Coordinates of C-alpha atoms and ligand atoms in Angstrom, one line a residue:
Chain A
M487 CA -16.4 -10.6 -22.1
S488 CA -13.5 -13.0 -22.4
A489 CA -9.9 -11.9 -22.7
S490 CA -9.6 -13.0 -26.3
Q491 CA -12.5 -10.7 -27.3
S492 CA -11.1 -7.7 -25.6
S493 CA -9.7 -5.0 -27.9
A494 CA -7.1 -4.0 -25.3
P495 CA -3.5 -4.5 -26.5
L496 CA -1.6 -7.3 -24.8
P497 CA 0.0 -6.2 -21.6
E498 CA 3.7 -5.6 -21.8
A499 CA 6.5 -4.2 -19.7
M500 CA 6.6 -0.4 -19.5
S501 CA 9.6 1.8 -19.0
V502 CA 9.4 4.0 -15.9
T503 CA 11.8 6.3 -14.2
L504 CA 12.0 6.2 -10.4
T505 CA 14.4 8.0 -8.1
I506 CA 15.0 5.6 -5.3
N507 CA 17.0 6.8 -2.3
G508 CA 18.6 9.5 -4.5
E509 CA 19.5 7.3 -7.4
T510 CA 17.6 7.7 -10.6
R511 CA 16.8 4.5 -12.4
Q512 CA 15.1 3.5 -15.6
L513 CA 13.1 0.3 -15.0
D514 CA 11.0 -2.0 -17.1
V515 CA 8.0 -3.0 -15.1
L516 CA 4.8 -4.9 -15.8
P517 CA 1.6 -3.0 -15.2
W518 CA 0.6 -5.3 -12.3
T519 CA 3.9 -5.1 -10.4
V520 CA 3.2 -3.6 -7.0
L521 CA 5.6 -1.0 -5.7
L522 CA 6.4 -3.1 -2.6
D523 CA 7.3 -6.1 -4.8
L524 CA 9.4 -4.0 -7.1
L525 CA 11.4 -2.8 -4.2
R526 CA 11.9 -6.1 -2.5
D527 CA 11.9 -8.7 -5.3
H528 CA 13.3 -6.8 -8.3
L529 CA 15.6 -4.2 -6.6
G530 CA 16.7 -6.2 -3.5
L531 CA 15.6 -3.4 -1.2
T532 CA 14.2 -5.9 1.4
G533 CA 14.2 -3.4 4.3
T534 CA 10.7 -2.5 3.4
K535 CA 8.5 -5.3 4.8
K536 CA 5.4 -7.1 3.6
G537 CA 3.1 -7.6 6.6
C538 CA -0.5 -7.9 5.4
D539 CA -0.2 -6.9 1.7
H540 CA -3.6 -5.2 2.0
G541 CA -3.1 -1.8 3.5
Q542 CA -3.9 -2.9 7.0
C543 CA -0.5 -2.8 8.9
G544 CA 1.9 -0.2 7.6
A545 CA 5.0 -2.4 7.5
C546 CA 5.4 -1.5 3.8
T547 CA 5.4 2.3 4.4
V548 CA 7.7 4.3 2.1
I549 CA 7.9 8.0 1.3
V550 CA 6.9 8.9 -2.2
D551 CA 7.3 12.6 -3.3
G552 CA 7.5 13.5 0.4
R553 CA 4.4 11.7 1.5
R554 CA 4.2 8.4 3.3
I555 CA 2.1 5.7 1.6
N556 CA 1.6 1.9 1.8
S557 CA 3.7 0.5 -1.0
C558 CA 1.6 -2.7 -1.1
M559 CA -1.3 -0.6 -2.3
A560 CA 0.4 1.1 -5.3
F561 CA 1.3 -0.1 -8.8
A562 CA 4.8 0.8 -9.7
V563 CA 3.9 2.1 -13.2
M564 CA 1.7 4.7 -11.7
K565 CA 4.6 6.2 -9.8
D566 CA 6.6 7.0 -13.0
G567 CA 8.8 10.1 -12.2
A568 CA 8.4 9.8 -8.5
R569 CA 11.1 10.2 -5.8
I570 CA 10.9 7.3 -3.3
T571 CA 12.7 7.0 0.0
T572 CA 12.9 3.7 1.8
I573 CA 14.5 2.7 5.1
E574 CA 17.7 2.1 3.2
G575 CA 17.8 5.7 2.1
L576 CA 17.5 7.4 5.5
A577 CA 21.1 7.3 6.8
Q578 CA 23.4 10.0 5.4
G579 CA 26.9 8.6 4.8
G580 CA 27.6 6.7 8.0
D581 CA 25.2 8.7 10.1
L582 CA 21.8 7.3 11.1
H583 CA 18.8 9.5 10.6
P584 CA 18.0 11.0 14.0
L585 CA 14.8 8.9 14.2
Q586 CA 16.8 5.7 13.6
Q587 CA 19.1 6.7 16.5
A588 CA 16.1 7.6 18.6
F589 CA 14.6 4.1 18.0
I590 CA 17.9 2.6 19.3
D591 CA 18.0 5.0 22.3
H592 CA 14.5 4.1 23.3
D593 CA 14.5 0.5 22.5
A594 CA 11.5 1.1 20.2
F595 CA 11.4 -2.4 18.7
Q596 CA 11.4 -6.0 19.7
C597 CA 11.2 -8.4 16.7
G598 CA 11.9 -5.4 14.4
Y599 CA 9.5 -6.5 11.6
C600 CA 7.4 -3.4 11.7
T601 CA 10.3 -1.1 12.4
P602 CA 11.3 0.1 8.8
G603 CA 7.6 1.0 8.3
Q604 CA 7.4 2.7 11.7
I605 CA 10.6 4.7 11.0
C606 CA 9.5 5.8 7.5
S607 CA 6.1 6.8 8.8
G608 CA 7.7 8.6 11.7
V609 CA 10.1 10.5 9.5
A610 CA 7.2 11.7 7.3
L611 CA 5.1 12.5 10.4
I612 CA 7.9 14.7 11.7
E613 CA 8.2 16.5 8.3
E614 CA 4.4 17.0 8.3
G615 CA 4.8 18.9 11.5
R616 CA 1.2 18.2 12.7
A617 CA 2.0 16.1 15.8
R618 CA 3.0 17.9 19.0
T619 CA 1.4 16.0 21.9
R620 CA 1.8 12.3 22.6
D621 CA -1.9 11.8 21.7
E622 CA -1.3 13.4 18.4
I623 CA 1.8 11.2 17.7
R624 CA -0.2 8.1 18.7
E625 CA -3.1 9.0 16.4
L626 CA -0.9 10.0 13.4
M627 CA 1.2 6.8 13.8
S628 CA -2.0 4.6 14.0
G629 CA -1.3 3.4 10.4
N630 CA 1.6 1.3 11.7
I631 CA 0.7 -1.8 13.7
C632 CA 3.3 -3.3 16.0
R633 CA 2.4 -6.8 17.0
C634 CA 5.2 -6.8 19.7
G635 CA 3.5 -3.8 21.2
A636 CA 6.5 -1.5 21.3
Y637 CA 4.2 1.5 21.0
T638 CA 5.1 3.4 24.1
N639 CA 8.8 3.4 23.2
I640 CA 8.0 4.3 19.6
V641 CA 6.2 7.4 20.8
D642 CA 9.1 8.2 23.1
A643 CA 11.5 8.0 20.2
I644 CA 9.4 10.2 17.9
E645 CA 8.9 12.7 20.8
Q646 CA 12.7 12.9 21.3
V647 CA 13.2 13.9 17.6
I648 CA 10.3 16.3 17.6
G649 CA 11.6 17.9 20.8
A650 CA 15.1 18.2 19.5
D651 CA 13.7 19.9 16.3
G652 CA 11.7 22.2 18.5
E653 CA 14.8 23.3 20.4
A654 CA 16.6 23.8 17.1
G655 CA 13.9 26.5 16.5
R656 CA 11.7 24.8 14.0
Chain B
M1032 CA -4.0 -11.0 -9.5
N1033 CA -5.1 -11.0 -13.2
R1034 CA -3.1 -9.5 -16.0
F1035 CA -4.3 -6.3 -17.4
S1036 CA -3.2 -3.5 -19.8
Y1037 CA -2.6 0.0 -18.6
L1038 CA -3.3 3.4 -20.0
R1039 CA -2.3 6.7 -18.4
A1040 CA -5.1 9.1 -19.4
S1041 CA -4.0 12.6 -20.4
S1042 CA -7.4 14.2 -20.5
V1043 CA -10.9 13.6 -19.0
D1044 CA -12.2 13.2 -22.5
E1045 CA -9.7 10.5 -23.3
A1046 CA -10.5 8.6 -20.1
V1047 CA -14.2 8.7 -20.7
R1048 CA -13.9 7.7 -24.4
E1049 CA -11.6 4.8 -23.6
A1050 CA -13.7 3.6 -20.7
A1051 CA -17.0 3.9 -22.5
A1052 CA -15.9 1.6 -25.3
D1053 CA -14.9 -1.3 -23.0
P1054 CA -16.9 -2.8 -20.1
T1055 CA -13.9 -4.5 -18.6
V1056 CA -12.2 -1.2 -17.9
R1057 CA -11.7 0.3 -14.5
F1058 CA -10.4 3.8 -13.6
I1059 CA -7.7 3.8 -10.9
A1060 CA -6.9 6.7 -8.7
G1061 CA -5.3 6.1 -5.2
G1062 CA -5.7 2.4 -5.8
T1063 CA -6.2 1.7 -2.1
N1064 CA -9.5 -0.1 -2.7
L1065 CA -9.2 -1.3 -6.2
I1066 CA -5.7 -2.9 -5.8
D1067 CA -6.9 -4.6 -2.6
L1068 CA -9.9 -6.1 -4.4
M1069 CA -7.7 -7.1 -7.3
K1070 CA -5.4 -9.0 -4.9
Y1071 CA -8.4 -11.0 -3.8
N1072 CA -9.6 -11.5 -7.4
V1073 CA -12.8 -9.8 -6.5
E1074 CA -12.1 -7.2 -9.2
R1075 CA -10.5 -8.5 -12.4
P1076 CA -10.3 -5.6 -14.8
E1077 CA -8.7 -6.3 -18.2
R1078 CA -7.6 -2.7 -18.5
L1079 CA -6.8 0.0 -16.1
I1080 CA -7.1 3.7 -16.9
D1081 CA -4.8 5.6 -14.6
I1082 CA -6.5 9.0 -14.0
T1083 CA -4.0 10.3 -11.5
R1084 CA -2.4 12.7 -14.0
L1085 CA -5.6 14.5 -14.8
P1086 CA -6.0 18.1 -13.7
L1087 CA -8.6 17.3 -11.0
D1088 CA -6.5 17.9 -7.9
R1089 CA -7.6 21.4 -7.0
I1090 CA -9.9 22.8 -4.4
A1091 CA -11.6 25.9 -5.7
E1092 CA -14.2 28.5 -4.6
T1093 CA -17.5 28.4 -6.4
D1094 CA -19.5 31.4 -7.4
G1095 CA -22.1 30.8 -4.8
G1096 CA -19.7 30.8 -1.9
G1097 CA -19.1 27.0 -1.7
L1098 CA -16.1 24.9 -2.5
R1099 CA -15.4 22.5 -5.4
I1100 CA -13.1 19.6 -4.5
G1101 CA -11.5 18.0 -7.5
A1102 CA -11.9 14.2 -7.6
L1103 CA -8.2 13.6 -7.3
V1104 CA -7.7 15.8 -4.2
T1105 CA -6.4 13.3 -1.7
N1106 CA -8.2 12.7 1.6
D1107 CA -5.2 14.1 3.4
A1108 CA -5.2 17.3 1.3
A1109 CA -9.0 17.8 1.8
A1110 CA -8.9 17.2 5.5
Y1111 CA -6.1 19.7 6.2
D1112 CA -7.2 22.3 3.6
P1113 CA -7.6 25.6 5.6
R1114 CA -10.9 26.5 3.8
I1115 CA -12.4 23.1 4.6
K1116 CA -11.2 23.1 8.2
D1117 CA -12.6 26.6 8.6
R1118 CA -15.9 26.3 6.7
Y1119 CA -16.7 22.6 6.7
P1120 CA -14.9 21.2 9.8
L1121 CA -17.4 18.3 9.8
L1122 CA -15.9 17.0 6.5
S1123 CA -12.4 17.4 7.8
S1124 CA -13.2 15.6 11.0
A1125 CA -14.9 12.7 9.2
I1126 CA -12.0 12.2 6.8
L1127 CA -9.5 12.2 9.7
A1128 CA -11.6 9.6 11.5
G1129 CA -11.0 7.2 8.6
A1130 CA -8.2 4.9 7.5
S1131 CA -4.6 5.9 8.3
P1132 CA -2.3 8.8 7.4
Q1133 CA -0.7 6.6 4.7
L1134 CA -4.0 5.6 3.2
R1135 CA -5.3 9.2 3.3
N1136 CA -2.2 10.3 1.4
A1137 CA -3.1 8.0 -1.5
A1138 CA -7.0 7.9 -1.3
T1139 CA -8.8 10.4 -3.4
T1140 CA -12.2 12.2 -3.1
G1141 CA -13.6 10.3 -6.1
G1142 CA -12.2 6.9 -5.0
N1143 CA -13.4 7.3 -1.5
L1144 CA -17.1 7.7 -2.7
L1145 CA -16.7 4.6 -4.8
Q1146 CA -15.0 2.3 -2.3
R1147 CA -16.9 -1.0 -2.0
T1148 CA -18.3 -2.7 1.0
R1149 CA -16.1 -4.5 3.6
C1150 CA -18.6 -7.4 3.9
Y1151 CA -16.4 -10.5 4.6
Y1152 CA -18.2 -12.7 2.0
F1153 CA -18.0 -10.0 -0.7
Y1154 CA -14.2 -10.1 -0.2
D1155 CA -14.0 -13.9 -0.4
P1156 CA -14.6 -15.4 -3.9
G1157 CA -14.8 -18.8 -2.3
T1158 CA -18.3 -17.9 -1.0
P1159 CA -21.5 -16.9 -2.8
C1160 CA -22.4 -13.2 -2.7
N1161 CA -25.2 -11.4 -4.6
K1162 CA -23.1 -8.3 -4.8
R1163 CA -20.1 -10.0 -6.3
E1164 CA -21.9 -12.6 -8.3
P1165 CA -25.6 -11.7 -8.8
G1166 CA -28.0 -14.5 -8.1
T1167 CA -25.7 -16.6 -5.9
G1168 CA -27.3 -15.6 -2.6
C1169 CA -26.4 -13.7 0.5
P1170 CA -24.6 -15.8 3.1
A1171 CA -24.3 -12.8 5.5
I1172 CA -28.0 -12.8 6.3
T1173 CA -27.7 -16.1 8.1
G1174 CA -24.0 -16.0 8.7
R1175 CA -21.6 -13.6 10.3
N1176 CA -23.1 -10.2 10.1
R1177 CA -21.6 -8.1 12.9
I1178 CA -20.5 -5.2 10.6
H1179 CA -23.7 -5.3 8.5
A1180 CA -26.6 -3.0 7.9
I1181 CA -29.7 -2.4 10.1
L1182 CA -31.5 0.1 7.8
G1183 CA -32.6 -0.1 4.2
T1184 CA -31.5 -3.7 3.8
S1185 CA -33.1 -6.2 1.4
E1186 CA -33.5 -9.9 1.3
H1187 CA -30.7 -9.9 -1.3
C1188 CA -28.0 -7.9 0.6
I1189 CA -27.3 -6.4 4.0
A1190 CA -24.0 -4.8 3.2
T1191 CA -22.9 -1.3 4.4
H1192 CA -21.1 1.5 2.6
P1193 CA -17.9 1.9 4.6
S1194 CA -16.9 5.5 3.9
D1195 CA -16.7 8.1 6.6
M1196 CA -16.2 11.0 4.1
A1197 CA -19.4 10.2 2.4
V1198 CA -21.4 10.5 5.6
A1199 CA -20.2 14.0 6.2
L1200 CA -20.9 14.9 2.5
A1201 CA -24.4 13.5 2.9
A1202 CA -25.0 15.9 5.9
L1203 CA -23.5 18.8 3.9
E1204 CA -25.7 18.0 0.9
A1205 CA -22.8 17.9 -1.6
M1206 CA -23.2 17.5 -5.3
V1207 CA -21.1 15.0 -7.2
H1208 CA -20.0 16.3 -10.6
V1209 CA -19.4 13.6 -13.3
A1210 CA -18.4 13.6 -17.0
G1211 CA -19.5 10.7 -19.2
P1212 CA -20.1 9.7 -22.8
D1213 CA -23.3 11.7 -22.8
G1214 CA -21.7 14.9 -21.3
E1215 CA -21.6 16.2 -17.8
R1216 CA -24.1 16.0 -15.0
A1217 CA -24.4 16.7 -11.3
I1218 CA -25.8 14.1 -8.9
P1219 CA -26.9 15.1 -5.4
I1220 CA -25.0 13.0 -2.9
S1221 CA -28.4 11.6 -1.6
D1222 CA -29.0 10.0 -5.0
F1223 CA -25.4 9.0 -5.6
H1224 CA -25.3 5.7 -3.6
R1225 CA -28.3 3.4 -3.8
L1226 CA -30.0 0.8 -1.6
P1227 CA -29.4 -2.8 -2.5
G1228 CA -33.0 -3.8 -3.4
D1229 CA -32.9 -6.6 -5.9
R1230 CA -29.8 -5.3 -7.6
P1231 CA -27.1 -5.3 -4.9
E1232 CA -24.3 -5.5 -7.4
I1233 CA -25.0 -1.9 -8.3
D1234 CA -23.6 0.4 -5.6
T1235 CA -24.2 3.8 -7.1
N1236 CA -26.1 5.6 -9.9
L1237 CA -22.9 6.3 -11.7
R1238 CA -23.0 4.8 -15.2
H1239 CA -20.2 2.9 -16.9
G1240 CA -17.7 5.2 -18.5
E1241 CA -18.7 8.1 -16.2
I1242 CA -15.9 9.7 -14.2
I1243 CA -16.3 11.8 -11.1
T1244 CA -14.6 15.1 -11.7
A1245 CA -15.4 17.0 -8.5
V1246 CA -17.5 17.1 -5.4
E1247 CA -19.1 20.4 -4.7
L1248 CA -20.0 21.7 -1.2
P1249 CA -22.8 24.3 -1.2
P1250 CA -22.3 27.3 1.1
A1251 CA -23.0 26.3 4.7
D1252 CA -23.1 27.8 8.1
F1253 CA -22.3 24.7 10.2
S1254 CA -18.8 25.4 11.4
R1255 CA -19.7 25.9 15.1
H1256 CA -22.3 23.2 15.8
Y1257 CA -21.2 20.0 14.3
T1258 CA -19.6 16.6 15.2
Y1259 CA -18.5 13.4 13.7
L1260 CA -18.8 10.6 16.2
K1261 CA -17.4 7.3 15.0
L1262 CA -17.7 4.1 17.1
R1263 CA -15.6 1.1 16.2
D1264 CA -13.8 -2.0 17.5
R1265 CA -10.5 -0.1 18.0
L1266 CA -10.0 3.6 18.4
S1267 CA -8.1 4.2 15.1
Y1268 CA -7.6 2.6 11.7
A1269 CA -10.9 0.7 11.8
F1270 CA -14.1 1.0 10.0
A1271 CA -17.2 2.4 11.7
L1272 CA -19.7 0.1 13.4
V1273 CA -21.9 3.2 13.7
S1274 CA -21.0 6.8 12.9
V1275 CA -23.0 10.0 13.1
A1276 CA -22.4 13.2 11.3
V1277 CA -24.4 16.2 12.7
A1278 CA -24.5 19.7 11.5
L1279 CA -26.7 22.2 13.3
R1280 CA -27.5 25.9 12.9
M1281 CA -28.6 27.3 16.2
E1282 CA -30.6 30.4 17.1
G1283 CA -30.1 30.9 20.8
D1284 CA -31.0 27.6 22.4
A1285 CA -33.2 26.5 19.5
V1286 CA -32.3 24.5 16.5
A1287 CA -32.8 26.5 13.3
E1288 CA -31.6 23.8 10.9
A1289 CA -30.5 20.2 11.5
R1290 CA -28.7 17.7 9.3
L1291 CA -27.9 14.2 10.5
A1292 CA -26.4 11.4 8.6
L1293 CA -25.5 7.9 9.8
G1294 CA -22.6 5.7 8.6
G1295 CA -21.9 2.0 9.1
V1296 CA -25.6 1.2 9.2
A1297 CA -26.8 1.1 5.6
H1298 CA -25.8 0.6 2.0
K1299 CA -25.5 4.4 1.8
P1300 CA -25.1 7.3 4.2
W1301 CA -28.4 7.4 5.9
R1302 CA -30.5 10.6 6.2
D1303 CA -34.0 10.9 7.6
P1304 CA -35.4 14.4 6.8
E1305 CA -38.6 13.7 8.8
A1306 CA -36.5 13.0 11.9
E1307 CA -34.4 16.1 11.3
A1308 CA -37.6 18.2 11.1
L1309 CA -38.5 17.2 14.6
L1310 CA -35.7 19.5 15.7
H1311 CA -36.5 22.5 13.6
G1312 CA -37.4 25.6 15.7
R1313 CA -37.3 23.5 18.9
P1314 CA -35.0 23.8 21.9
A1315 CA -32.1 21.4 21.8
T1316 CA -33.0 19.1 24.6
R1317 CA -32.2 15.5 25.3
D1318 CA -35.9 14.4 25.0
R1319 CA -36.0 15.9 21.5
F1320 CA -32.8 14.0 20.6
I1321 CA -34.2 10.8 21.8
A1322 CA -37.3 11.4 19.7
V1323 CA -35.1 11.9 16.7
A1324 CA -33.2 8.7 17.3
D1325 CA -36.4 6.7 17.8
H1326 CA -37.8 8.1 14.6
I1327 CA -34.6 7.2 12.6
L1328 CA -34.5 3.7 14.0
K1329 CA -38.2 2.9 14.0
D1330 CA -37.8 0.4 11.1
A1331 CA -34.3 -0.8 12.0
K1332 CA -33.8 -4.5 11.6
G1333 CA -31.0 -6.4 13.3
H1334 CA -29.5 -9.8 12.5
E1335 CA -27.9 -12.3 14.8
D1336 CA -24.5 -10.5 15.3
N1337 CA -25.4 -6.9 14.6
A1338 CA -28.7 -6.3 16.6
F1339 CA -26.5 -4.4 19.1
K1340 CA -26.1 -1.7 16.5
I1341 CA -29.7 -0.5 17.0
D1342 CA -29.1 0.4 20.6
L1343 CA -25.6 1.7 19.8
A1344 CA -26.9 3.9 17.0
R1345 CA -29.7 5.3 19.3
R1346 CA -27.2 6.3 21.9
A1347 CA -24.7 7.6 19.3
I1348 CA -27.4 9.8 17.8
V1349 CA -28.3 11.4 21.1
R1350 CA -24.7 11.9 22.1
A1351 CA -23.7 13.4 18.7
L1352 CA -26.7 15.8 18.8
S1353 CA -25.6 16.9 22.3
Q1354 CA -22.0 17.4 21.2
A1355 CA -23.1 19.5 18.2
A1356 CA -25.6 21.6 20.1
A1357 CA -23.0 22.3 22.8
G1358 CA -20.4 23.3 20.2
T1359 CA -18.0 20.6 21.5
P1360 CA -17.3 18.3 18.5
Q1361 CA -15.8 14.9 19.0
S1362 CA -12.0 15.1 18.9
Q1363 CA -10.4 12.6 16.4
T1364 CA -7.2 12.7 18.5
D1365 CA -8.4 12.6 22.1
K1366 CA -10.6 9.6 21.8
R1367 CA -12.6 10.1 24.9
I1368 CA -16.3 10.6 24.1
K1369 CA -17.6 13.5 26.1
Ligands
FAD1833 C1 -7.0 -1.0 5.9 C2 -7.9 0.0 5.3 C3 -8.7 0.8 6.3 C4 -9.6 1.8 5.8 N1 -10.3 2.4 6.7 C5 -11.2 3.3 6.2 C6 -12.1 4.1 7.1 O1 -12.0 3.9 8.4 N2 -12.9 4.9 6.6 C7 -13.1 5.2 5.3 O2 -13.9 6.0 4.9 N3 -12.3 4.5 4.4 C8 -11.4 3.6 4.9 N4 -10.6 2.9 4.0 C9 -10.9 3.0 2.5 C10 -10.2 4.1 1.8 O3 -10.8 5.4 2.3 C11 -10.6 3.9 0.3 O4 -9.9 2.8 -0.1 C12 -10.1 5.1 -0.5 O5 -10.8 6.3 -0.1 C13 -10.4 4.8 -2.0 O6 -9.9 5.9 -2.8 P1 -8.8 5.6 -3.9 O7 -8.6 6.9 -4.6 O8 -7.7 4.8 -3.4 O9 -9.7 4.6 -4.8 P2 -9.3 3.5 -5.9 O10 -8.9 2.3 -5.2 O11 -8.3 4.1 -6.9 O12 -10.7 3.4 -6.6 C14 -11.8 2.9 -6.0 C15 -12.9 2.7 -7.1 O13 -13.3 4.0 -7.5 C16 -13.2 4.1 -8.9 N5 -12.7 5.5 -9.1 C17 -11.7 6.1 -8.5 N6 -11.7 7.4 -8.8 C18 -12.7 7.6 -9.7 C19 -13.2 8.8 -10.4 N7 -12.7 10.0 -10.3 N8 -14.3 8.6 -11.3 C20 -14.8 7.4 -11.4 N9 -14.4 6.3 -10.8 C21 -13.4 6.4 -9.9 C22 -12.2 3.0 -9.3 O14 -12.5 2.6 -10.6 C23 -12.5 2.0 -8.3 O15 -13.6 1.2 -8.7 C24 -9.7 2.0 4.4 C25 -8.9 1.2 3.5 C26 -8.0 0.3 3.9 C27 -7.2 -0.5 3.0
SF4_1834 S1 -24.4 -8.7 2.5 FE1 -24.2 -8.1 0.3 S2 -22.0 -8.1 0.0 FE2 -22.3 -9.3 1.8 S3 -22.6 -11.5 1.2 FE3 -24.6 -10.5 1.2 S4 -24.9 -9.9 -0.9 FE4 -22.7 -10.1 -0.6
FES1835 S1 2.1 -4.8 3.9 FE1 1.3 -2.9 3.2 S2 0.0 -2.2 4.8 FE2 0.6 -4.2 5.4
FES1836 S1 8.8 -4.8 16.9 FE1 7.8 -6.7 16.4 S2 6.1 -6.0 15.3 FE2 6.8 -4.2 16.0

C-alpha cells in the first residue's frame, strides 16, 4: 500500500516531557527522532556518543529510569515521562561522580570516545549490585566496546568504586 | 529511516484493532530489533503502535504450578526473576548468554521471539533476498554463509533464527499466548516459528494484527540438570554460531526425561524428539550422547562457509549433555567450557 492510500494521519511533532539530568523539559519531537539524536543534535548534550548507531557498541549508553540502555535504539516519543541521566548529569556540583574520578585514577581511557558510555554503564552496573568479581564486572560491562582496549583499567576503576562502596557497608 | 505516524496504545484491544485494520502497521516494544531494521530501511512501517504502556509486564504463577511471563517483561527482568532463576534456570542462563545488559534492559519477551534473522543479505537492501523481497533469490546459498543454517533449510532460504531465549523456551515447551482480531489463542513454542520452505518471508505462525500477550512456562523439574552452552566468535555480545539448551530429569544415573534444543543452526529452535527418546530410561553415558548428536545431525547440510557447524554442533551436543547430566551447567560469567 502506498503512503497516499494509508488511512494513518500525517506524522507530526508530539509533545513529550523528559527529565534530563534533573531538569524537566517539555519538548516537541517527531516520532522518528531517536533518543541519541535528540540528546546530541537537539539538546546539545554531545557527551553521549554515537559509535555504531545499531546497538553494537554501547557508546550511546544512558540511564533511563534507573536502567542503562542504548539511546541509539530508542525513539524519544516512547520515553515520555522518563528520567534520563547522561554523562553530563553525573557530577554533583563541582564534584565528579566517584566512577568518573576512578577512571582518571586508573587511566581508564585512551581516545575517550567510548568513555561516556562506559561510565554511564558502569554507574548503572554498580547500582544493580550484581557484579562482585572481576569476571562479573567484565561480563556485565560487555555491552561497551573500547576500540583502544582500555578494558583492564576500566575494570580496575569499577572495582575501586565497588570496593569503596563495600567498605562503606553496602 | 522512513517517516511514520505513532500511536501509544492504551489497551490490548485498541492495539489489536488498530493493527488489524492496517497492513503497514508494526507494534514496537523494546525497539532493539525494529529500530535497527528501520535504520537500514529493511522495515518501513507507515505506522508504529507503541505497546510499552500495556499492562503486560508481570510474571505470575499459573494454576498448574507454572509461570506466565508477560510479553513486556524485559529480558533483564526475566533473567533475574527469583522464580525463574530457581525453577527455570535454563531460561535465565540462555537470556544472560544473549545481547548485552543495555539491550536486555530494553528487549522484551515478545520482541525477542519475533526478532528477525541476522543474515547479512537480509540486512542489506542493496542485495536480493527472498525473505526481504520474495522471489528475488537467496544470495547466501552461494555467497557468504558462515552464520547460516545447517538443518531444515530450503533452496529459498538458509537463514537462522538468532534468539537464545527462544531456544530455552523450546526445551521448556513454553506456550505463546496471543490476542488478535479473532480472539485469543495459545501456540506451542514448537509451532510458533516456522521453517523457510518456499515462503521464507514468513518467520512465524503469528497472524497480522495478533499481539503476543504472554509466554507460559509449564511446571517443570529441570532445575538441577540443565545447561545452556553457546558457542560464538567472541565470548560475549555476539550471536550464537551454535547453542545447545539441555534439560534433563535424572533418576539415579539414568535419564528419565530429556529435552534438547539447538540454536544458531536453523530457521527455528531445533528439537528432535526421536533423538531425545534415545536417552529415556538409559544411563547417561558419552556413547549415548554421541548417538543423540548423530541422530540430530544425520540430515545436516553445510554450505561453503558453515560446514564447520556440523562438527561443532556434534561436539556441543555431547558436551552440553555431559554438563547437564553432571549437574554442572555452563557459567555465563566464567566462559571456560568444562
Ligand atoms: C548488537 C545486538 C546483539 C544482540 N545479541 C543477541 C544475542 O546474542 N542473543 C539474542 O537472543 N538476541 C540478541 N539480540 C537481539 C535482541 O535480543 C532483540 O533485538 C530483542 O530481544 C527484541 O526485543 P524488543 O522488545 O526490543 O523488540 P522490538 O524491536 O520492539 O520488536 C521486534 C519485533 O517484534 C514485534 N513485537 C514486539 N513485541 C510484540 C508483541 N508483544 N506482540 C506482537 N509483536 C511484537 C515488533 O513489531 C517487531 O516486528 C541482539 C541485538 C543487538 C542489537
Ligand atoms: S538466507 Fe534467507 S534471509 Fe539470507 S539472503 Fe537467503 S533468503 Fe535472504
Ligand atoms: S551508538 Fe548505540 S550502541 Fe553503538
Ligand atoms: S578509550 Fe578509545 S575507544 Fe575506549
